[in-house]
Short mmCIF file of C-alpha atoms and ligand atoms in Angstrom, two decimals:
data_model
loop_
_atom_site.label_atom_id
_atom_site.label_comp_id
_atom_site.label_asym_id
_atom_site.label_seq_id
_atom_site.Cartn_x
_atom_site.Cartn_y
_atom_site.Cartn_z
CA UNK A 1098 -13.47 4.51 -14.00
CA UNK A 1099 -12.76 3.63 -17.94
CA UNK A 1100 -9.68 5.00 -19.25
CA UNK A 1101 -9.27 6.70 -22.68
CA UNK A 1102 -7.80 3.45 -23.55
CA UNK A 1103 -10.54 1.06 -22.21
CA UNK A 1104 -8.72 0.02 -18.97
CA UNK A 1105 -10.60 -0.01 -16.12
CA UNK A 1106 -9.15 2.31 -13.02
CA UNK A 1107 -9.87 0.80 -9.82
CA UNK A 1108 -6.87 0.71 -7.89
CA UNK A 1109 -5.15 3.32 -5.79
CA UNK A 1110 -1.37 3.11 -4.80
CA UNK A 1111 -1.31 5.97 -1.83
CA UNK A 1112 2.11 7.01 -0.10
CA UNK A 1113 2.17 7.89 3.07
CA UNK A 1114 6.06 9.07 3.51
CA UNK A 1115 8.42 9.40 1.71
CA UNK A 1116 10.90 8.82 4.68
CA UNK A 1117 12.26 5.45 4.94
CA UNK A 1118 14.66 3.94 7.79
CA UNK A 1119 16.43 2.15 5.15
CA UNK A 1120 18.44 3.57 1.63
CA UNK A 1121 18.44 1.36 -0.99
CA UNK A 1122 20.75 1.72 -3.63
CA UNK A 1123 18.45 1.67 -6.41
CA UNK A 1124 15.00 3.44 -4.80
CA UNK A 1125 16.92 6.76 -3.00
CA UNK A 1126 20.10 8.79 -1.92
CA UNK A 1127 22.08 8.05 0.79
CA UNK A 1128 21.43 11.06 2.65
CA UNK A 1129 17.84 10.59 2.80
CA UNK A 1130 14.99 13.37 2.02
CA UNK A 1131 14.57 16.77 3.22
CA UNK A 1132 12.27 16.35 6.52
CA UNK A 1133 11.88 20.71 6.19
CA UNK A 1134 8.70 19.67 3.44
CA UNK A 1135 6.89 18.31 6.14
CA UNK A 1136 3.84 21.16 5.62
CA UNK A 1137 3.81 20.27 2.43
CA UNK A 1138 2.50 16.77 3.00
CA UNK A 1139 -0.97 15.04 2.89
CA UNK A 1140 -2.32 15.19 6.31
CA UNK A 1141 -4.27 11.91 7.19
CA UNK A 1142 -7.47 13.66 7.00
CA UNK A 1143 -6.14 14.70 3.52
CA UNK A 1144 -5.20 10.90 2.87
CA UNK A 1145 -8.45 9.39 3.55
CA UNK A 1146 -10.31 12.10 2.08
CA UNK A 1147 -8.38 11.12 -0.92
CA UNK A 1148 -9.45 7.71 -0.55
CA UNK A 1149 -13.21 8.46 -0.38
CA UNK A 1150 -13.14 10.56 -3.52
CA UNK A 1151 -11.24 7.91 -5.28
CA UNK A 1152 -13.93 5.26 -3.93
CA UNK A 1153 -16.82 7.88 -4.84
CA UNK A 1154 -15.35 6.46 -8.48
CA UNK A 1155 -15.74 3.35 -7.79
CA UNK A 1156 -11.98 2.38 -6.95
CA UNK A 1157 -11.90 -0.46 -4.81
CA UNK A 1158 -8.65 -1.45 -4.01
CA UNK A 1159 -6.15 0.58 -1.92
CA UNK A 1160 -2.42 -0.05 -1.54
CA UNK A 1161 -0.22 1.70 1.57
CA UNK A 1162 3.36 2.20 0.45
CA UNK A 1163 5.69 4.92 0.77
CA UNK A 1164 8.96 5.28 1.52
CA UNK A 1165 8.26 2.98 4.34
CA UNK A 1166 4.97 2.41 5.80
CA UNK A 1167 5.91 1.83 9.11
CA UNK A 1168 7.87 4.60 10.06
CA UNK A 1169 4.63 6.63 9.92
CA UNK A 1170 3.64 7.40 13.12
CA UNK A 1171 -0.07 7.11 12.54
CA UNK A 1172 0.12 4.26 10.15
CA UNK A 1173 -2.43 2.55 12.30
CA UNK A 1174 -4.46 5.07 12.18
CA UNK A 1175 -4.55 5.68 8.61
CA UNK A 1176 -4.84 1.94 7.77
CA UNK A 1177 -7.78 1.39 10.04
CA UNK A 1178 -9.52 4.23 8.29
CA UNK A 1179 -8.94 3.65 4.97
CA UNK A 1180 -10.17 -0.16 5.33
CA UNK A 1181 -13.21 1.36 6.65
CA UNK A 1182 -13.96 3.46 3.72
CA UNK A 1183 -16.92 2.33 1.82
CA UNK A 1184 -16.25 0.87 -0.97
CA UNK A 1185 -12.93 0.07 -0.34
CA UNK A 1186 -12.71 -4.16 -0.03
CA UNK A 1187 -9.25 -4.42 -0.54
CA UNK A 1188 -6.42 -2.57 1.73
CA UNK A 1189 -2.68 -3.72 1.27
CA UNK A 1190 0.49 -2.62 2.06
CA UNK A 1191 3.87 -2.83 1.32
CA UNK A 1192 6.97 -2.57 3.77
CA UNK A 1193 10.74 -3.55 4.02
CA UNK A 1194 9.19 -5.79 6.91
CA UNK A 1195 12.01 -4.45 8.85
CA UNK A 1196 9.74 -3.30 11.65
CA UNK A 1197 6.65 -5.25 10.90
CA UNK A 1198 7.25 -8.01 13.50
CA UNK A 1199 6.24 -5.31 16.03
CA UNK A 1200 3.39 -4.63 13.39
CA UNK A 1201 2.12 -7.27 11.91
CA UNK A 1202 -1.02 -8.10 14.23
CA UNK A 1203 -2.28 -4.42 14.66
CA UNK A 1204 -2.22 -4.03 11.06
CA UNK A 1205 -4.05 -7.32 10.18
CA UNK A 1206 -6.67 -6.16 13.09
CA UNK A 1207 -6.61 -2.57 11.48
CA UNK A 1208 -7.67 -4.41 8.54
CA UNK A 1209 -5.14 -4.90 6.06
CA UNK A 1210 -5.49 -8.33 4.22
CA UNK A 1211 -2.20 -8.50 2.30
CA UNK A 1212 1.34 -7.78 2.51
CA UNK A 1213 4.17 -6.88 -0.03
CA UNK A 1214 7.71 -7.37 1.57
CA UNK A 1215 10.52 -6.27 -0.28
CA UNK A 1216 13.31 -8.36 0.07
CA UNK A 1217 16.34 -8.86 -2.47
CA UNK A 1218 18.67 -10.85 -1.31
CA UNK A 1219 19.03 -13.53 1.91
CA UNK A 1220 22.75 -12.73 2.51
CA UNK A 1221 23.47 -10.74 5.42
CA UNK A 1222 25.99 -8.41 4.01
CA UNK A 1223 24.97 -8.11 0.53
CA UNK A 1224 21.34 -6.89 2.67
CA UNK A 1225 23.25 -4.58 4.27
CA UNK A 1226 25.20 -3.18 1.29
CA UNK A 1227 21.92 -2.51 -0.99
CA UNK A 1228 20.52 -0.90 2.08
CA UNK A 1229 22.87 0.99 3.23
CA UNK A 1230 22.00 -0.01 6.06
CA UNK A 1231 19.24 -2.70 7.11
CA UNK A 1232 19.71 -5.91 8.78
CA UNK A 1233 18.59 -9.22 7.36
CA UNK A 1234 17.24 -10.77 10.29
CA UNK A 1235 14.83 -7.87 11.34
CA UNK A 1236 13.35 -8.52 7.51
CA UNK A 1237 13.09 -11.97 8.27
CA UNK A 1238 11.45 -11.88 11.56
CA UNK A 1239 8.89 -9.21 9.54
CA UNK A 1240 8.49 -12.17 7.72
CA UNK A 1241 7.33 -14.76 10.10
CA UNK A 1242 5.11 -12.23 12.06
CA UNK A 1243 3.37 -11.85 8.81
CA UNK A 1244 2.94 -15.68 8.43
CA UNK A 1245 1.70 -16.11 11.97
CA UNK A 1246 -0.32 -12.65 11.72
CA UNK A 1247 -2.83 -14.42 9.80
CA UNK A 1248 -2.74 -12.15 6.37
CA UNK A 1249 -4.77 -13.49 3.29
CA UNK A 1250 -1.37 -13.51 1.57
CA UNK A 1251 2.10 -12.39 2.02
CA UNK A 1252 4.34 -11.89 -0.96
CA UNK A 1253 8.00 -11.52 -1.25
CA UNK A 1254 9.36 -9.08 -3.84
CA UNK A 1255 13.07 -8.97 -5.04
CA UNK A 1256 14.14 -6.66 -7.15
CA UNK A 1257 16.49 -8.31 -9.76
CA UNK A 1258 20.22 -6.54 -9.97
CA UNK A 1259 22.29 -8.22 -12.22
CA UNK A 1260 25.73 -8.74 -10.63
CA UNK A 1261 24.48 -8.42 -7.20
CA UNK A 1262 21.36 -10.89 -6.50
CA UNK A 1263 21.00 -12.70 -9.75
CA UNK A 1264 22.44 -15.75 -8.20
CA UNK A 1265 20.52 -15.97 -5.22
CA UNK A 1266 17.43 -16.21 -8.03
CA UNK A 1267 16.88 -20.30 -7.23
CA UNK A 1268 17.38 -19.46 -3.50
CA UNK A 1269 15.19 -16.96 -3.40
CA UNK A 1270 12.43 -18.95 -5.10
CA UNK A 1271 13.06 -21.40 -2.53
CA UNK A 1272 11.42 -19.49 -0.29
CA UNK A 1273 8.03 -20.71 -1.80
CA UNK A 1274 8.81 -24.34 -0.29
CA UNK A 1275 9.94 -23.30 3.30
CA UNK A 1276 6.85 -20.54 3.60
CA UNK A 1277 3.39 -20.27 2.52
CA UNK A 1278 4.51 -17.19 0.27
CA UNK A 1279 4.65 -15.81 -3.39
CA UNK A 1280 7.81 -14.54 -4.83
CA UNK A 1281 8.28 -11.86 -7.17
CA UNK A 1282 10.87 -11.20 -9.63
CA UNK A 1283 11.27 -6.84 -10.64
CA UNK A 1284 13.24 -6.40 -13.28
CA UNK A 1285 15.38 -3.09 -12.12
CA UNK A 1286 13.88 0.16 -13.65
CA UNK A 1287 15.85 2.96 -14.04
CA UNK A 1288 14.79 5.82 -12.22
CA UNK A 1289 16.06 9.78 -13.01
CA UNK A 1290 19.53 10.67 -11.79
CA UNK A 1291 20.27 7.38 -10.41
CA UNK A 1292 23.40 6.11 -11.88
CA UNK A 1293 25.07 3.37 -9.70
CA UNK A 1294 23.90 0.53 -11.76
CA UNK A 1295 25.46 -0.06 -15.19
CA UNK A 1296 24.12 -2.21 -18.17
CA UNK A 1297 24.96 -4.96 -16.79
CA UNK A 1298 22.29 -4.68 -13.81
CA UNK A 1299 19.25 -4.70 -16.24
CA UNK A 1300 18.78 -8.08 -16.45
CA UNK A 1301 14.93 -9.35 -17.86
CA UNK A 1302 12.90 -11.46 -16.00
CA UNK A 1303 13.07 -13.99 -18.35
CA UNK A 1304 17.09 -14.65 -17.24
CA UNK A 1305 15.63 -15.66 -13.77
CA UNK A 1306 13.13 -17.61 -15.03
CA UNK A 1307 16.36 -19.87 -17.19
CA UNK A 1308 17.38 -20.34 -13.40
CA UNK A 1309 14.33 -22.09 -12.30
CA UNK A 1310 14.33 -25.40 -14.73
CA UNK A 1311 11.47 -26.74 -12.54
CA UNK A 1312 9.01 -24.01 -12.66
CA UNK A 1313 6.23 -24.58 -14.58
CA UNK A 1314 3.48 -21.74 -16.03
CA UNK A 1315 0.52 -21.51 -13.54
CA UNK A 1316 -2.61 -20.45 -15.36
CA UNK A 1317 -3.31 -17.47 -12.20
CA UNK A 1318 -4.25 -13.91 -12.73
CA UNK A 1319 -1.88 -12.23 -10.43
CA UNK A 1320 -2.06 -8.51 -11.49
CA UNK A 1321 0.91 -7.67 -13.85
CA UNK A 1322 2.87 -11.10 -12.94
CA UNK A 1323 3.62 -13.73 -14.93
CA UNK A 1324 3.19 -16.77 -12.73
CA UNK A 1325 5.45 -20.01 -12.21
CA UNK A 1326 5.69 -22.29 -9.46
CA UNK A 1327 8.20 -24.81 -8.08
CA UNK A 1328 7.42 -28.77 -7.57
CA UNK A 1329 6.22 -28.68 -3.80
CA UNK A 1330 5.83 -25.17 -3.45
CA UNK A 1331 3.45 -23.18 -1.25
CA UNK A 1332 3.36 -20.46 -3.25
CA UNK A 1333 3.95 -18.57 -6.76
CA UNK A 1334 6.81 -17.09 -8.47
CA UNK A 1335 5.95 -14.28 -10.39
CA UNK A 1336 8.36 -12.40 -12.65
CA UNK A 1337 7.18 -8.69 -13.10
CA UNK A 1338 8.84 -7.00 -16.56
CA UNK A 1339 8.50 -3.35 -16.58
CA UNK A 1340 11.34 -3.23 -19.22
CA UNK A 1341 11.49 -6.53 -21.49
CA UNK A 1342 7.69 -6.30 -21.76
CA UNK A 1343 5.86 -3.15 -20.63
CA UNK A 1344 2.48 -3.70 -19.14
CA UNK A 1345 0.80 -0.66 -19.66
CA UNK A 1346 -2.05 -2.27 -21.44
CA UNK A 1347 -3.29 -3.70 -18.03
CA UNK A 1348 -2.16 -0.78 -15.96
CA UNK A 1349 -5.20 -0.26 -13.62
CA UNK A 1350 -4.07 2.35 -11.18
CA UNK A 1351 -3.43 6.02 -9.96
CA UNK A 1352 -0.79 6.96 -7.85
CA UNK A 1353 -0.87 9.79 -4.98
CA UNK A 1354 2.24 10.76 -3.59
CA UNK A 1355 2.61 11.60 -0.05
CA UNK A 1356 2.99 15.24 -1.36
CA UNK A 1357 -0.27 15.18 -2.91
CA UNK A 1358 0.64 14.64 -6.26
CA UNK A 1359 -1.55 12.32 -8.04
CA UNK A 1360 0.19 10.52 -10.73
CA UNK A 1361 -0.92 9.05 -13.86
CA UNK A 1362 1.75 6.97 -15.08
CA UNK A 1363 4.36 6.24 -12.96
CA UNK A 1364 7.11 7.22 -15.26
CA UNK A 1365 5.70 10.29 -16.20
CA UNK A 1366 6.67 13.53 -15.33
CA UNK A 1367 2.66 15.11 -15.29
CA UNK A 1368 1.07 15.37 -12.17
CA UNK A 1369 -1.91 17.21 -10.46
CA UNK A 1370 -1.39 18.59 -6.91
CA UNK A 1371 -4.51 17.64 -4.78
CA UNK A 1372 -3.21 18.95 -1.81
CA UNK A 1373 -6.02 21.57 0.49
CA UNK A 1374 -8.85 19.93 -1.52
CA UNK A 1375 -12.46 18.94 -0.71
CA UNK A 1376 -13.56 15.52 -1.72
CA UNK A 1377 -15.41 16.26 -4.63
CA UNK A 1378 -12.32 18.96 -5.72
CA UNK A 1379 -10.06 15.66 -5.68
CA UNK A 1380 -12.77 13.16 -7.44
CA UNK A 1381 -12.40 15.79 -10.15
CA UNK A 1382 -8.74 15.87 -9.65
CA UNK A 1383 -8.86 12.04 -10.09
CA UNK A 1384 -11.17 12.27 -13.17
CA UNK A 1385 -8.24 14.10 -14.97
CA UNK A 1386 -5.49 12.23 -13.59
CA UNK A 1387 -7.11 8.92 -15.26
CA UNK A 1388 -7.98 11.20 -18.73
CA UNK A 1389 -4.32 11.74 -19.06
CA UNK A 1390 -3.26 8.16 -18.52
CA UNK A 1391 -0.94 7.59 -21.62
CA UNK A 1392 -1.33 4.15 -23.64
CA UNK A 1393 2.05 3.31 -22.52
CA UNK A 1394 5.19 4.97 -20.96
CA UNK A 1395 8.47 5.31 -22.76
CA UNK A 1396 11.24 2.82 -23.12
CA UNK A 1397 12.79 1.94 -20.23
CA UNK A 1398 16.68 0.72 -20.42
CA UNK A 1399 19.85 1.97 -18.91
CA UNK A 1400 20.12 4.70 -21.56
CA UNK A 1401 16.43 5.71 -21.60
CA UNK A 1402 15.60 6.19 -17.83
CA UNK A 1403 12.31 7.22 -16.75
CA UNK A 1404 10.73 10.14 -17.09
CA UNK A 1405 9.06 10.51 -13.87
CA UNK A 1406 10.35 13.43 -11.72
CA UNK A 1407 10.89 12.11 -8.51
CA UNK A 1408 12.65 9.12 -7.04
CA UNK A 1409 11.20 5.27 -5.91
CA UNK A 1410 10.21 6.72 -2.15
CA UNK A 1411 8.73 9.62 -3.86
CA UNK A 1412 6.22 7.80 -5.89
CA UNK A 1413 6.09 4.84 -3.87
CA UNK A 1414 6.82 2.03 -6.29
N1 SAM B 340 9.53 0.77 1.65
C1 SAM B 340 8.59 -0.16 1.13
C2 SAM B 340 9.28 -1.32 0.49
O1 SAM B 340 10.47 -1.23 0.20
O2 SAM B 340 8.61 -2.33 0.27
C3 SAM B 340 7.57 0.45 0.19
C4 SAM B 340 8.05 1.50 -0.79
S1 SAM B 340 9.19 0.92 -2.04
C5 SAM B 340 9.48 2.40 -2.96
C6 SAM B 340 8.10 -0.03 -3.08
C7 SAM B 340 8.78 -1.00 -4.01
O3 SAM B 340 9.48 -0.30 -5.01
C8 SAM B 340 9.76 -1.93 -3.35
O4 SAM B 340 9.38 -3.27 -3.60
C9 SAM B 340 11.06 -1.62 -4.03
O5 SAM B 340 11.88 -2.74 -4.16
C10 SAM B 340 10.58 -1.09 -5.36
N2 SAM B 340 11.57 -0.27 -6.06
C11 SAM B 340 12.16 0.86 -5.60
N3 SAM B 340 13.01 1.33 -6.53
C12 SAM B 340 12.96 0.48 -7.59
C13 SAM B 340 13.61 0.42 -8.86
N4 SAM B 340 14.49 1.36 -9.25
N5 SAM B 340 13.28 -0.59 -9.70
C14 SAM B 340 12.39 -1.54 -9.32
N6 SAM B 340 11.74 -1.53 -8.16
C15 SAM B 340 12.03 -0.53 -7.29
FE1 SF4 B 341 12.99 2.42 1.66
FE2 SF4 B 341 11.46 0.77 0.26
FE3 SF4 B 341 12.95 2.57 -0.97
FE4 SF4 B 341 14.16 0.55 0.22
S1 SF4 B 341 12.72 0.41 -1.51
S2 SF4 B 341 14.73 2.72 0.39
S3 SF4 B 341 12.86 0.19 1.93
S4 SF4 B 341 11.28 3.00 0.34
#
């Protein structure tokens, strides 16, 4: 699908929860989401019914996020079958990796080719503080499993907190020499109602890129990343810049929340409920969804926070 702006829609970020087993600081409250919506949900009949339509349109690529993936108790399920969709060639997912080392295989055989791990920092207690809860070490081991799972790629994504990670930046890159992995620099965005982090924690991707002297420009498409990488590295950095340097004019993708809301624009307040549709109700749905894709979203800085109506595990990043 061509958007009114010439961008071509062909990628599909679907939540599955919005229940995670971890809080962090900067994606939801403390005390979690109210489980009492649970009718209100996509069923997984609903999800992959979702994915045909959006296939029917000739979308092609299919990311599972959430909340977290893996607390879904048919996540297997649901991966397996949207893989199998036709048209579909490209099903990813991204977790905390907190449980994937019991994952990992099943979801490779289920036929996921690529995984997103979040990860922000590599020190125990500073994991545990943005959290509010994880541990480091079941991340890590998420991390390995992936390795030895046999994925097409893995890819590590930190989200950048000035004043909390910003000087685990080289560290963090380091990563790319002891694993076969990418690394991702998100600059913080500032989501509705969330107001822990002060100016200060807005820091551009360009400050962690000043940290990495030896990284030099790789000329790589890698979606909305800029890409860098260190002398004897495996893998990439990329630095991802939602606020120093919006890129809406690449933005290639609709967003359905675990509600059934598909989203245009991730910061955004419209949506369109698709919820108790048929397939060809939600390929219409979709149709709309991409019509009303704006050129670009708002500002984004501590004092202008997004518009979108929901929190991270609502939308599903
Ligand atoms: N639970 C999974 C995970 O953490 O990877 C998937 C869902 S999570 C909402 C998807 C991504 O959104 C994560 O990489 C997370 O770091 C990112 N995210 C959440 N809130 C964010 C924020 N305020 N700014 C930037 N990235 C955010
Ligand atoms: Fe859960 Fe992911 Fe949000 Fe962290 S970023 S609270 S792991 S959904």
């Amino acid at each position: 699908m061509i958007d009114g702006y010439g961008r071509t829609i062909n990628y599909l970020r679907l939540s599955v929860t919005e229940l995670c087993n971890l809080r962090c600081r900067y994606c939801m409250p403390e005390e979690g989401v109210c489980k009492l919506r649970h009718d209100q949900m996509l069923t997984e009949d609903e999800m992959i019914r979702a994915v045909r339509a959006a296939a029917s349109l000739g979308m092609n690529k299919v990311r599972i996020t959430g909340g977290e993936p893996l607390v879904k108790p048919n996540i297997l399920s649901i991966c397996r079958r949207v893989a199998a969709v036709r048209g579909i060639t490209e099903t990813v997912l991204t977790t905390n990796a907190t449980r994937l080392a019991a994952f990992a295989r099943s979801l490779r055989e289920a036929g996921i080719r690529r995984v997103n791990v979040s990860l922000d920092t590599l020190n125990p207690e500073r994991y545990a503080f943005i959290t509010r809860r994880g541990v480091l070490a079941e991340a890590l081991q998420g991390i390995e499993a992936a390795l030895d799972a046999g994925f097409d790629k893995v890819k590590i994504n930190a989200v950048l907190i000035g004043g909390f990670n910003d000087d685990e930046v080289p560290d963090l890159a380091a990563l790319t020499r002891r694993w076969p992995v990418d690394v991702r620099f998100i600059e913080l965005m500032p989501m509705p109602g969330d107001t822990l982090f002060g100016e200060h924690a807005y820091i551009s991707a360009d400050k962690a890129l000043a940290m990495l002297p030896d990284a030099v420009p790789v000329p790589e498409h890698d979606g909305v990343a800029r890409l860098y990488r260190l002398p004897g590295a495996q893998g990439n950095i990329g630095l991802i810049s939602p606020l120093s340097n919006h890129f809406c004019a690449e933005c290639n993708r609709l967003r359905l929340t675990a509600d059934g809301h598909l989203k245009p624009c991730l910061h955004s307040r419209d949506e369109i409920s698709v919820k108790g549709m048929t397939e060809e109700e939600m390929a219409e749905a979709m149709r709309r969804a991409v019509a009303m894709k704006p050129k670009q979203h708002d500002p984004l800085s501590c004092s202008e926070r997004s518009r979108a109506a929901r929190q991270m595990n609502q939308i599903g990043g």
